[in-house]
CSV table of C-alpha atoms and ligand atoms in Angstrom, one decimal:
chain,number,residue,atom,x,y,z
A,1,MET,CA,-26.5,-64.0,-43.7
A,2,LEU,CA,-26.1,-60.8,-45.5
A,3,PRO,CA,-22.6,-58.9,-45.2
A,4,THR,CA,-23.5,-55.7,-44.9
A,5,SER,CA,-20.2,-54.0,-43.8
A,6,LEU,CA,-17.1,-53.6,-45.9
A,7,GLU,CA,-14.8,-55.5,-43.1
A,8,PRO,CA,-12.0,-57.1,-44.7
A,9,THR,CA,-12.3,-60.6,-45.4
A,10,ILE,CA,-9.8,-63.3,-44.9
A,11,ILE,CA,-9.2,-63.4,-48.8
A,12,GLN,CA,-9.0,-59.8,-49.2
A,13,GLU,CA,-6.4,-59.5,-46.2
A,14,LEU,CA,-4.4,-62.2,-48.0
A,15,THR,CA,-4.3,-60.3,-51.3
A,16,LYS,CA,-3.5,-56.8,-49.3
A,17,GLN,CA,-0.1,-58.2,-47.9
A,18,LYS,CA,1.1,-58.2,-51.8
A,19,SER,CA,2.1,-54.5,-52.0
A,20,LEU,CA,0.2,-52.7,-54.8
A,21,TYR,CA,2.9,-50.1,-55.5
A,22,ASP,CA,5.3,-53.2,-56.0
A,23,ASN,CA,2.9,-54.2,-59.1
A,24,VAL,CA,3.5,-50.6,-60.5
A,25,VAL,CA,7.1,-50.8,-60.4
A,26,LYS,CA,7.3,-54.2,-61.9
A,27,GLN,CA,4.8,-52.8,-65.1
A,28,PHE,CA,6.9,-49.5,-65.0
A,29,LYS,CA,10.3,-51.3,-65.2
A,30,LYS,CA,9.3,-53.6,-68.2
A,31,ALA,CA,8.0,-50.9,-70.2
A,32,ALA,CA,11.2,-48.5,-69.3
A,33,ASP,CA,13.4,-51.3,-70.3
A,34,LEU,CA,11.7,-52.0,-73.2
A,35,MET,CA,11.5,-48.5,-74.6
A,36,LYS,CA,15.2,-47.7,-73.0
A,37,LEU,CA,13.9,-44.8,-70.8
A,38,ASP,CA,16.7,-42.7,-69.3
A,39,GLU,CA,17.9,-43.5,-66.3
A,40,ASP,CA,16.8,-39.9,-64.8
A,41,ILE,CA,13.4,-40.0,-65.9
A,42,ARG,CA,13.1,-43.7,-64.1
A,43,LYS,CA,14.4,-42.1,-61.2
A,44,ILE,CA,11.7,-39.3,-61.0
A,45,LEU,CA,9.1,-41.2,-61.8
A,46,ALA,CA,9.7,-44.3,-59.5
A,47,LYS,CA,8.6,-41.9,-56.8
A,48,THR,CA,6.1,-40.0,-55.9
A,49,ASN,CA,6.2,-36.4,-55.3
A,50,ASN,CA,4.2,-35.7,-52.4
A,51,GLU,CA,2.6,-38.1,-49.6
A,52,ILE,CA,0.2,-36.2,-47.6
A,53,VAL,CA,-1.3,-37.9,-44.3
A,54,VAL,CA,-3.8,-36.2,-42.4
A,55,ASN,CA,-5.4,-37.6,-38.9
A,56,PHE,CA,-8.2,-35.3,-38.1
A,57,PRO,CA,-11.1,-35.5,-35.4
A,58,VAL,CA,-14.8,-35.9,-36.2
A,59,LYS,CA,-17.7,-35.8,-34.1
A,60,MET,CA,-20.1,-38.6,-34.2
A,61,ASP,CA,-24.1,-38.5,-34.0
A,62,ASP,CA,-24.0,-39.6,-30.2
A,63,GLY,CA,-20.8,-36.7,-29.4
A,64,ARG,CA,-18.2,-38.7,-29.2
A,65,ILE,CA,-14.9,-38.0,-31.2
A,66,GLU,CA,-13.4,-40.4,-33.6
A,67,ILE,CA,-9.9,-39.7,-35.4
A,68,PHE,CA,-9.7,-40.8,-39.0
A,69,THR,CA,-6.6,-41.3,-41.1
A,70,GLY,CA,-7.1,-39.4,-44.8
A,71,TYR,CA,-4.6,-39.6,-47.5
A,72,ARG,CA,-3.5,-37.9,-50.6
A,73,VAL,CA,-0.4,-38.9,-52.7
A,74,GLN,CA,0.5,-36.6,-55.4
A,75,HIS,CA,2.4,-38.8,-57.7
A,76,ASN,CA,3.4,-36.7,-60.6
A,77,ASN,CA,2.3,-32.9,-61.9
A,78,ALA,CA,4.4,-32.6,-64.9
A,79,LEU,CA,2.1,-32.6,-67.4
A,80,GLY,CA,-0.6,-30.7,-65.6
A,81,PRO,CA,-2.4,-30.5,-62.3
A,82,TYR,CA,-2.7,-33.3,-59.8
A,83,LYS,CA,-5.7,-35.4,-60.5
A,84,GLY,CA,-7.1,-38.3,-58.8
A,85,GLY,CA,-10.2,-40.1,-57.2
A,86,LEU,CA,-11.3,-40.3,-53.3
A,87,ARG,CA,-11.6,-43.8,-51.7
A,88,TYR,CA,-13.3,-44.4,-48.7
A,89,HIS,CA,-12.6,-48.1,-47.7
A,90,PRO,CA,-11.0,-50.1,-44.5
A,91,LEU,CA,-8.4,-51.2,-46.4
A,92,VAL,CA,-6.9,-47.9,-48.1
A,93,ASP,CA,-3.4,-47.5,-47.2
A,94,ILE,CA,-0.5,-45.7,-48.4
A,95,ASP,CA,0.7,-48.3,-50.6
A,96,GLU,CA,-2.5,-48.7,-52.2
A,97,ILE,CA,-3.0,-45.0,-52.5
A,98,ARG,CA,0.8,-44.5,-54.3
A,99,ALA,CA,-0.2,-47.2,-56.3
A,100,LEU,CA,-3.6,-45.9,-57.4
A,101,ALA,CA,-2.0,-42.2,-57.6
A,102,ALA,CA,1.0,-43.6,-60.6
A,103,TRP,CA,-1.7,-45.0,-62.5
A,104,MET,CA,-3.5,-41.7,-62.5
A,105,THR,CA,-0.3,-40.1,-64.3
A,106,TRP,CA,-0.2,-42.7,-66.6
A,107,LYS,CA,-3.8,-42.5,-67.5
A,108,SER,CA,-3.7,-38.9,-68.4
A,109,ALA,CA,-0.6,-39.3,-70.4
A,110,ILE,CA,-2.1,-41.9,-72.2
A,111,ALA,CA,-5.2,-39.8,-72.9
A,112,ASP,CA,-3.5,-36.8,-73.8
A,113,ILE,CA,-5.1,-34.8,-71.0
A,114,PRO,CA,-3.2,-31.7,-69.3
A,115,PHE,CA,-3.3,-33.4,-66.0
A,116,GLY,CA,-0.8,-35.3,-63.5
A,117,GLY,CA,-1.8,-38.2,-61.2
A,118,ALA,CA,-2.6,-38.0,-57.5
A,119,LYS,CA,-5.2,-40.4,-55.8
A,120,GLY,CA,-6.3,-40.3,-51.6
A,121,GLY,CA,-8.8,-41.5,-49.4
A,122,ILE,CA,-9.9,-42.3,-45.7
A,123,GLN,CA,-9.4,-45.4,-43.8
A,124,PHE,CA,-12.8,-46.6,-42.6
A,125,ASP,CA,-16.2,-48.6,-43.5
A,126,PRO,CA,-18.4,-45.8,-44.8
A,127,THR,CA,-21.4,-48.5,-44.5
A,128,LYS,CA,-20.8,-48.2,-40.7
A,129,TYR,CA,-22.0,-44.5,-40.4
A,130,THR,CA,-24.8,-42.3,-40.7
A,131,ILE,CA,-25.0,-40.0,-43.4
A,132,ASN,CA,-24.4,-36.8,-41.2
A,133,GLU,CA,-21.5,-38.5,-40.3
A,134,LEU,CA,-20.3,-39.2,-43.7
A,135,GLU,CA,-20.9,-35.6,-44.2
A,136,ARG,CA,-18.7,-34.3,-41.3
A,137,ILE,CA,-15.9,-36.7,-42.0
A,138,THR,CA,-15.9,-35.5,-45.8
A,139,ARG,CA,-16.1,-31.7,-44.6
A,140,ARG,CA,-13.3,-32.5,-42.1
A,141,PHE,CA,-11.1,-34.3,-44.3
A,142,THR,CA,-11.5,-31.4,-46.8
A,143,PHE,CA,-10.4,-29.0,-44.2
A,144,ALA,CA,-7.4,-31.2,-42.8
A,145,LEU,CA,-6.2,-31.6,-46.7
A,146,GLY,CA,-6.2,-27.5,-46.8
A,147,ASN,CA,-4.1,-25.9,-49.7
A,148,ASN,CA,-2.9,-29.0,-50.7
A,149,ILE,CA,-6.0,-29.3,-53.2
A,150,GLY,CA,-6.7,-26.8,-55.4
A,151,PRO,CA,-8.6,-26.0,-59.0
A,152,GLU,CA,-5.2,-25.8,-60.4
A,153,TYR,CA,-3.1,-27.6,-58.1
A,154,ASP,CA,-4.7,-30.9,-57.0
A,155,ILE,CA,-8.4,-32.0,-58.1
A,156,PRO,CA,-10.2,-35.0,-56.5
A,157,ALA,CA,-13.2,-36.9,-58.0
A,158,PRO,CA,-15.3,-39.8,-56.9
A,159,ASP,CA,-14.1,-43.6,-56.8
A,160,VAL,CA,-15.0,-46.4,-54.4
A,161,ASN,CA,-17.6,-45.3,-52.0
A,162,THR,CA,-17.6,-41.8,-52.7
A,163,ASN,CA,-20.0,-40.4,-55.3
A,164,SER,CA,-21.5,-36.8,-56.3
A,165,GLN,CA,-22.8,-36.4,-53.0
A,166,ILE,CA,-19.6,-36.6,-51.6
A,167,MET,CA,-17.9,-34.1,-53.9
A,168,ALA,CA,-20.9,-31.3,-53.4
A,169,TRP,CA,-19.8,-31.6,-49.7
A,170,MET,CA,-16.0,-31.2,-50.6
A,171,LEU,CA,-16.8,-28.3,-53.0
A,172,ASP,CA,-19.0,-26.3,-50.5
A,173,THR,CA,-16.3,-26.7,-47.9
A,174,TYR,CA,-13.3,-25.7,-49.9
A,175,LEU,CA,-15.3,-22.7,-50.9
A,176,SER,CA,-16.3,-21.7,-47.4
A,177,MET,CA,-12.6,-21.7,-46.7
A,178,MET,CA,-11.9,-19.4,-49.8
A,179,PRO,CA,-12.3,-15.2,-49.6
A,180,ALA,CA,-16.1,-15.0,-50.8
A,181,HIS,CA,-15.3,-12.9,-53.6
A,182,GLU,CA,-12.8,-15.9,-55.3
A,183,ARG,CA,-15.2,-18.7,-54.7
A,184,TYR,CA,-16.9,-18.9,-58.0
A,185,ARG,CA,-13.6,-19.0,-59.4
A,186,CYS,CA,-13.0,-22.5,-58.1
A,187,LEU,CA,-15.7,-24.6,-58.6
A,188,HIS,CA,-13.4,-26.7,-60.5
A,189,VAL,CA,-11.5,-27.9,-57.4
A,190,VAL,CA,-13.2,-31.3,-57.6
A,191,THR,CA,-14.9,-32.9,-60.5
A,192,GLY,CA,-17.5,-35.6,-60.7
A,193,LYS,CA,-20.0,-33.2,-59.0
A,194,PRO,CA,-23.8,-33.3,-59.1
A,195,ILE,CA,-24.8,-31.5,-62.5
A,196,GLU,CA,-26.8,-28.5,-60.4
A,197,SER,CA,-23.5,-27.7,-58.5
A,198,GLY,CA,-21.3,-27.6,-61.4
A,199,GLY,CA,-20.9,-30.9,-62.6
A,200,SER,CA,-21.0,-32.1,-66.7
A,201,VAL,CA,-23.8,-34.2,-67.9
A,202,GLY,CA,-22.3,-37.8,-69.0
A,203,ARG,CA,-19.8,-37.9,-65.7
A,204,ASP,CA,-21.3,-40.0,-63.8
A,205,LYS,CA,-21.5,-42.8,-66.9
A,206,ALA,CA,-18.3,-41.7,-68.4
A,207,THR,CA,-16.1,-44.6,-66.7
A,208,GLY,CA,-18.2,-47.0,-67.9
A,209,GLN,CA,-18.9,-45.4,-71.1
A,210,GLY,CA,-15.1,-45.6,-71.9
A,211,VAL,CA,-15.2,-48.9,-71.3
A,212,VAL,CA,-17.8,-50.1,-73.7
A,213,PHE,CA,-16.2,-47.6,-76.6
A,214,ILE,CA,-13.1,-49.5,-76.0
A,215,ILE,CA,-14.9,-52.8,-76.2
A,216,GLU,CA,-16.7,-52.0,-79.5
A,217,GLN,CA,-13.3,-51.1,-80.8
A,218,TRP,CA,-11.8,-53.9,-79.8
A,219,ALA,CA,-14.6,-56.2,-81.5
A,220,LYS,CA,-14.3,-54.1,-84.5
A,221,ASP,CA,-10.7,-55.2,-84.9
A,222,HIS,CA,-11.0,-58.5,-84.2
A,223,ASN,CA,-14.1,-59.2,-86.3
A,224,PHE,CA,-16.3,-60.4,-83.0
A,225,ASP,CA,-19.7,-59.8,-83.2
A,226,LEU,CA,-20.9,-58.2,-79.6
A,227,GLY,CA,-24.6,-58.9,-80.6
A,228,SER,CA,-24.0,-62.6,-79.7
A,229,ALA,CA,-20.8,-62.4,-76.9
A,230,THR,CA,-21.5,-63.0,-73.2
A,231,TYR,CA,-19.4,-61.5,-70.5
A,232,ILE,CA,-19.1,-61.8,-66.5
A,233,ILE,CA,-18.7,-58.7,-64.2
A,234,GLN,CA,-17.0,-58.1,-61.2
A,235,GLY,CA,-18.5,-55.2,-59.0
A,236,PHE,CA,-21.5,-53.7,-59.6
A,237,GLY,CA,-21.3,-49.9,-58.6
A,238,ASN,CA,-21.1,-46.6,-60.3
A,239,VAL,CA,-18.8,-48.3,-63.1
A,240,GLY,CA,-19.9,-52.0,-63.0
A,241,SER,CA,-23.5,-51.4,-63.5
A,242,ARG,CA,-23.0,-48.6,-66.1
A,243,VAL,CA,-21.4,-51.3,-68.4
A,244,THR,CA,-24.1,-53.7,-68.0
A,245,SER,CA,-26.7,-51.3,-69.5
A,246,LEU,CA,-24.3,-49.8,-71.7
A,247,MET,CA,-23.5,-53.6,-73.2
A,248,LYS,CA,-27.4,-54.3,-73.4
A,249,ARG,CA,-27.7,-52.0,-76.3
A,250,HIS,CA,-25.4,-54.2,-78.4
A,251,GLY,CA,-27.1,-57.4,-77.2
A,252,SER,CA,-24.5,-58.8,-75.3
A,253,LYS,CA,-25.7,-60.8,-72.7
A,254,LEU,CA,-24.5,-60.6,-69.1
A,255,ILE,CA,-24.5,-64.4,-67.7
A,256,ALA,CA,-22.5,-64.0,-64.0
A,257,VAL,CA,-22.0,-60.7,-61.8
A,258,GLU,CA,-20.2,-60.6,-58.5
A,259,ASP,CA,-20.4,-57.7,-55.9
A,260,ILE,CA,-19.0,-57.7,-52.0
A,261,THR,CA,-22.1,-59.5,-51.2
A,262,GLY,CA,-21.5,-62.8,-53.7
A,263,ALA,CA,-22.0,-63.9,-57.0
A,264,LEU,CA,-24.8,-64.7,-59.3
A,265,LEU,CA,-25.2,-66.8,-62.5
A,266,ASN,CA,-28.2,-67.1,-65.3
A,267,SER,CA,-26.4,-68.7,-68.3
A,268,GLU,CA,-29.8,-67.4,-70.1
A,269,GLY,CA,-28.7,-64.0,-68.8
A,270,ILE,CA,-29.5,-61.6,-66.3
A,271,ASN,CA,-31.3,-58.2,-67.3
A,272,PRO,CA,-28.7,-55.0,-66.3
A,273,ASP,CA,-31.9,-52.5,-66.0
A,274,ASP,CA,-33.8,-54.9,-63.7
A,275,LEU,CA,-30.7,-55.9,-61.7
A,276,ILE,CA,-29.7,-51.9,-61.6
A,277,GLU,CA,-33.3,-51.9,-60.1
A,278,TYR,CA,-33.0,-54.5,-57.4
A,279,VAL,CA,-29.7,-52.9,-56.2
A,280,LYS,CA,-31.0,-49.7,-55.5
A,281,ASN,CA,-33.9,-50.9,-53.6
A,282,HIS,CA,-31.4,-53.4,-52.1
A,283,GLY,CA,-28.4,-51.9,-51.8
A,284,SER,CA,-26.5,-55.2,-53.2
A,285,ILE,CA,-27.0,-58.2,-55.7
A,286,TYR,CA,-27.7,-60.4,-52.6
A,287,GLY,CA,-31.1,-62.2,-52.8
A,288,TYR,CA,-31.8,-60.9,-56.6
A,289,PRO,CA,-34.5,-63.6,-57.8
A,290,SER,CA,-33.7,-64.1,-61.3
A,291,ALA,CA,-30.3,-65.5,-60.9
A,292,LYS,CA,-28.8,-68.5,-58.8
A,293,PRO,CA,-25.9,-67.8,-56.2
A,294,ILE,CA,-22.4,-69.3,-56.8
A,295,ASP,CA,-19.2,-69.1,-55.0
A,296,HIS,CA,-16.2,-67.1,-56.2
A,297,ASN,CA,-14.3,-69.7,-57.8
A,298,ILE,CA,-17.4,-70.7,-59.7
A,299,PHE,CA,-17.9,-67.2,-60.9
A,300,LEU,CA,-14.3,-67.0,-62.0
A,301,ALA,CA,-14.6,-70.3,-64.1
A,302,THR,CA,-17.9,-69.3,-65.9
A,303,LYS,CA,-17.5,-69.8,-69.1
A,304,ALA,CA,-17.7,-66.3,-71.4
A,305,ASP,CA,-16.3,-64.3,-73.9
A,306,ILE,CA,-15.7,-61.3,-72.0
A,307,PHE,CA,-14.5,-60.7,-68.2
A,308,ILE,CA,-15.1,-57.1,-66.8
A,309,PRO,CA,-13.5,-56.5,-63.6
A,310,ALA,CA,-15.0,-53.3,-62.2
A,311,ALA,CA,-14.2,-53.7,-58.3
A,312,MET,CA,-10.9,-53.6,-56.5
A,313,GLU,CA,-7.6,-54.9,-57.3
A,314,ASN,CA,-5.3,-57.9,-57.0
A,315,GLN,CA,-8.5,-59.9,-58.3
A,316,ILE,CA,-6.7,-61.6,-61.1
A,317,THR,CA,-3.6,-63.3,-59.5
A,318,ALA,CA,-1.4,-66.6,-60.5
A,319,GLU,CA,-4.0,-68.6,-58.6
A,320,THR,CA,-7.0,-67.1,-60.3
A,321,ALA,CA,-5.6,-66.6,-63.8
A,322,PRO,CA,-5.6,-70.3,-64.6
A,323,MET,CA,-9.6,-70.7,-63.7
A,324,LEU,CA,-10.5,-67.9,-66.4
A,325,ASN,CA,-12.4,-69.2,-69.5
A,326,LEU,CA,-12.5,-66.3,-71.9
A,327,LYS,CA,-11.1,-64.3,-74.4
A,328,LEU,CA,-10.9,-60.9,-73.5
A,329,VAL,CA,-10.3,-59.0,-70.0
A,330,ALA,CA,-11.2,-55.3,-70.2
A,331,GLU,CA,-10.0,-53.6,-66.9
A,332,ALA,CA,-12.6,-51.5,-65.5
A,333,ALA,CA,-11.3,-51.3,-62.1
A,334,ASN,CA,-7.7,-50.1,-61.7
A,335,GLY,CA,-5.1,-53.0,-60.5
A,336,PRO,CA,-7.1,-56.1,-61.1
A,337,THR,CA,-4.5,-58.3,-62.7
A,338,ASP,CA,-1.4,-58.6,-61.0
A,339,PRO,CA,2.3,-59.0,-63.1
A,340,GLU,CA,2.3,-62.9,-62.4
A,341,ALA,CA,-1.2,-62.8,-63.6
A,342,ASP,CA,-0.2,-61.1,-66.9
A,343,ILE,CA,2.0,-63.6,-67.7
A,344,ILE,CA,-0.3,-66.1,-67.6
A,345,LEU,CA,-3.0,-64.2,-69.6
A,346,ASN,CA,-0.3,-63.5,-72.0
A,347,ARG,CA,0.5,-67.4,-72.4
A,348,ARG,CA,-3.1,-68.4,-72.2
A,349,ASN,CA,-3.8,-65.9,-75.3
A,350,ILE,CA,-6.4,-64.2,-73.2
A,351,HIS,CA,-6.3,-60.5,-74.5
A,352,VAL,CA,-5.8,-57.8,-71.4
A,353,ILE,CA,-6.6,-54.4,-72.1
A,354,PRO,CA,-5.2,-52.8,-69.4
A,355,ASP,CA,-7.0,-50.1,-66.6
A,356,ILE,CA,-5.0,-47.0,-67.7
A,357,LEU,CA,-6.5,-47.2,-70.9
A,358,CYS,CA,-9.7,-48.9,-70.7
A,359,ASN,CA,-11.1,-46.9,-67.4
A,360,SER,CA,-9.3,-43.5,-68.7
A,361,GLY,CA,-13.2,-42.3,-69.5
A,362,GLY,CA,-13.8,-41.2,-66.1
A,363,VAL,CA,-10.6,-38.9,-65.7
A,364,ILE,CA,-11.5,-37.8,-69.8
A,365,VAL,CA,-15.0,-36.6,-68.6
A,366,SER,CA,-13.5,-34.9,-65.3
A,367,TYR,CA,-11.0,-32.8,-67.9
A,368,PHE,CA,-14.2,-31.7,-69.7
A,369,GLU,CA,-15.9,-31.1,-66.3
A,370,TRP,CA,-12.9,-28.9,-65.3
A,371,LEU,CA,-12.9,-27.0,-68.5
A,372,GLN,CA,-16.6,-26.1,-68.2
A,373,ASN,CA,-16.2,-24.7,-64.8
A,374,LYS,CA,-13.5,-22.6,-66.1
A,375,ARG,CA,-15.0,-21.3,-68.9
A,376,SER,CA,-18.6,-20.9,-67.5
A,377,GLU,CA,-20.0,-23.4,-70.0
A,378,SER,CA,-22.3,-26.4,-69.8
A,379,TRP,CA,-22.1,-28.9,-72.3
A,380,GLU,CA,-24.8,-31.1,-74.1
A,381,LEU,CA,-24.8,-34.6,-73.9
A,382,GLU,CA,-23.9,-35.5,-77.2
A,383,GLU,CA,-21.1,-33.3,-77.2
A,384,VAL,CA,-19.2,-34.9,-74.0
A,385,ASP,CA,-19.9,-38.4,-75.6
A,386,SER,CA,-18.7,-37.4,-79.3
A,387,LYS,CA,-15.2,-36.1,-77.5
A,388,LEU,CA,-15.0,-38.8,-74.7
A,389,HIS,CA,-15.3,-40.9,-77.9
A,390,LYS,CA,-12.6,-39.3,-79.9
A,391,LYS,CA,-10.3,-39.2,-76.9
A,392,ILE,CA,-10.5,-42.4,-75.8
A,393,ILE,CA,-10.3,-44.3,-79.4
A,394,ASN,CA,-7.3,-42.0,-80.4
A,395,ALA,CA,-5.6,-43.5,-76.9
A,396,TYR,CA,-6.6,-47.1,-77.7
A,397,GLU,CA,-4.8,-46.5,-81.1
A,398,ARG,CA,-1.6,-45.2,-79.9
A,399,VAL,CA,-1.6,-48.0,-77.5
A,400,ARG,CA,-2.7,-50.8,-79.8
A,401,ASP,CA,0.0,-49.4,-82.6
A,402,THR,CA,2.6,-49.3,-79.8
A,403,ALA,CA,1.9,-52.7,-79.0
A,404,ILE,CA,2.6,-53.9,-82.8
A,405,ALA,CA,5.7,-52.2,-83.3
A,406,TYR,CA,7.4,-52.9,-79.8
A,407,ARG,CA,5.8,-56.4,-80.3
A,408,THR,CA,4.5,-56.4,-76.8
A,409,ASP,CA,1.4,-56.9,-74.3
A,410,TRP,CA,-1.3,-53.8,-74.4
A,411,ARG,CA,-0.4,-53.2,-70.6
A,412,THR,CA,3.3,-52.4,-71.3
A,413,ALA,CA,2.4,-50.7,-74.8
A,414,ALA,CA,0.4,-48.6,-72.5
A,415,TYR,CA,2.9,-47.7,-70.1
A,416,ILE,CA,5.4,-47.0,-73.3
A,417,VAL,CA,2.7,-44.2,-74.2
A,418,ALA,CA,2.4,-42.9,-71.5
A,419,LEU,CA,6.2,-42.6,-70.6
A,420,LYS,CA,7.3,-41.2,-73.9
A,421,ARG,CA,5.0,-38.4,-73.5
A,422,LEU,CA,6.2,-37.9,-70.0
A,423,ARG,CA,9.7,-37.9,-71.6
A,424,ILE,CA,9.4,-35.2,-74.2
A,425,VAL,CA,8.2,-33.1,-71.2
A,426,TYR,CA,11.4,-33.4,-69.2
A,427,LYS,CA,13.8,-33.5,-71.8
A,428,GLU,CA,12.2,-30.1,-73.0
A,429,ARG,CA,11.6,-28.4,-69.5
A,430,GLY,CA,14.7,-29.8,-67.6
A,431,ILE,CA,14.9,-29.9,-64.1
A,432,PHE,CA,15.0,-26.9,-61.8
A,433,PRO,CA,17.6,-25.2,-60.6
B,501,LIG,P1,-18.1,-48.5,-56.4
B,501,LIG,O1,-17.7,-48.2,-54.6
B,501,LIG,O2,-19.5,-47.6,-56.9
B,501,LIG,O3,-18.8,-50.0,-56.5
B,501,LIG,C1,-17.7,-50.9,-56.0
B,501,LIG,C2,-18.2,-52.0,-56.3
B,501,LIG,O4,-17.5,-53.3,-56.4
B,501,LIG,C3,-19.2,-52.5,-55.7
B,501,LIG,O5,-20.7,-53.1,-56.4
B,501,LIG,C4,-19.0,-53.7,-54.4
B,501,LIG,O6,-19.8,-54.2,-54.0
B,501,LIG,C5,-18.0,-54.5,-55.5
B,501,LIG,N1,-17.1,-55.4,-54.6
B,501,LIG,C6,-16.4,-54.6,-53.4
B,501,LIG,N2,-15.3,-55.2,-52.8
B,501,LIG,C7,-15.5,-56.3,-53.9
B,501,LIG,C8,-14.9,-57.5,-53.5
B,501,LIG,N3,-13.8,-58.0,-52.9
B,501,LIG,N4,-15.2,-58.7,-54.9
B,501,LIG,C9,-16.1,-58.5,-55.7
B,501,LIG,N5,-17.0,-57.1,-55.7
B,501,LIG,C10,-16.4,-56.0,-54.6
B,501,LIG,O7,-17.0,-48.1,-57.2
B,501,LIG,P2,-16.8,-47.4,-58.3
B,501,LIG,O8,-16.5,-46.3,-58.7
B,501,LIG,O9,-17.6,-48.5,-59.5
B,501,LIG,O10,-15.0,-48.2,-58.8
B,501,LIG,C11,-15.0,-49.5,-59.3
B,501,LIG,C12,-13.7,-49.5,-59.8
B,501,LIG,O11,-13.5,-48.9,-60.8
B,501,LIG,C13,-12.3,-49.4,-58.6
B,501,LIG,O12,-11.2,-50.0,-59.2
B,501,LIG,C14,-12.0,-47.7,-59.4
B,501,LIG,O13,-10.8,-47.5,-58.8
B,501,LIG,C15,-12.4,-48.0,-60.8
B,501,LIG,N6,-12.4,-46.8,-61.6
B,501,LIG,C16,-13.4,-45.6,-60.9
B,501,LIG,C17,-13.6,-44.8,-61.7
B,501,LIG,C18,-15.1,-43.9,-61.2
B,501,LIG,O14,-15.2,-42.6,-62.1
B,501,LIG,N7,-15.5,-44.0,-60.4
B,501,LIG,C19,-12.9,-44.1,-62.6
B,501,LIG,C20,-11.8,-45.3,-63.0
B,501,LIG,C21,-11.9,-46.2,-62.4
């Protein structure tokens, strides 16, 4: 039967029992030890700055009231306003949002953009609500957050199960709460908006585009021919689907794909544009006729050159890492690999390009959108893409060179790049009072 809801499966429940924030702490500690990070700065960065939990009522279509729980965790703002996505999912909880918020701090620092880190979400299954209910849930959440977000303070964006429409409702609600003469000074309160409502061209594909820029550079550095490469992808939403259509331009062959409804294989290659069209019409990859259904473990064990996780966290674990049969994991998702799996992949010589570098295209182009709104400008796609390319490849080179200098893996190197930047700012500014 076609699973239509996002009800937690047993596997998801099991992975959820592990604290995601513990993963962040382990990753952070490894880098902090290696670079000998000062004890005081460690103490500050090991904790989140603010954790906002809001319970708010929403009227359903049938007149009933439901109470929802929403979160916004602000990890750190030493480098600039808090920045990070909003997720609508039944497994959202404070631990997950804490971890995602911390990753945003490192991501902005690595990309060298003037943002801190935050993340938020609502714990519910959006597939069970009508479009009108989703609008009221979003608006009421925005109202409940009130001044905890703001264009120069904390700037949300889309993430899992949220999109430009959700951002447009948030924007409209936020602006409606402002005095009339201040409204258009606040367009940059959210990014990932529809173009007509102040969004940036190129933001919808930015995360996927960034992942592909990084894979291109990695291929160049390793004399690896993308034209004859095969890859598998987990997650075929905003990020995953765009990665596949961009990889097609290189001639790389997509041979297996998985989403929440199951996995598919076609060793001759799956046409990404055809699958995107199918998902547009059917809501998921389920039933796609030009590939055969396979189970989760067969998907993970598929022999290919590259694996692009673009779904949820904790997918590559001590149990699943030994199954992988490939050369490169390019982490489009946040937190897909846990620390035990990192050790196994390292030992098996499977290269991992970490999430906080690999998927930073989204926050980079969000920064461009924020800048355009502040300056009342709108840039052309070529300008957005070329600025994204420059920023993300600079970040890639910093991480690569740090990995060589410290003789460490790229995740630890990426943390070191971020922590060095934060250390400078804390040393320069000191601690108030
Ligand atoms: P999305 O909601 O558009 O798509 C999520 C996809 O993952 C869907 O295809 C869904 O079916 C699939 N999925 C969900 N649970 C799954 C499971 N257990 N097994 C297999 N597939 C599953 O979300 P998105 O915006 O594409 O985000 C995907 C990942 O990328 C997330 O980790 C997100 O945090 C990260 N990310 C997104 C952005 C962005 O700009 N949207 C930026 C940076 C990182």
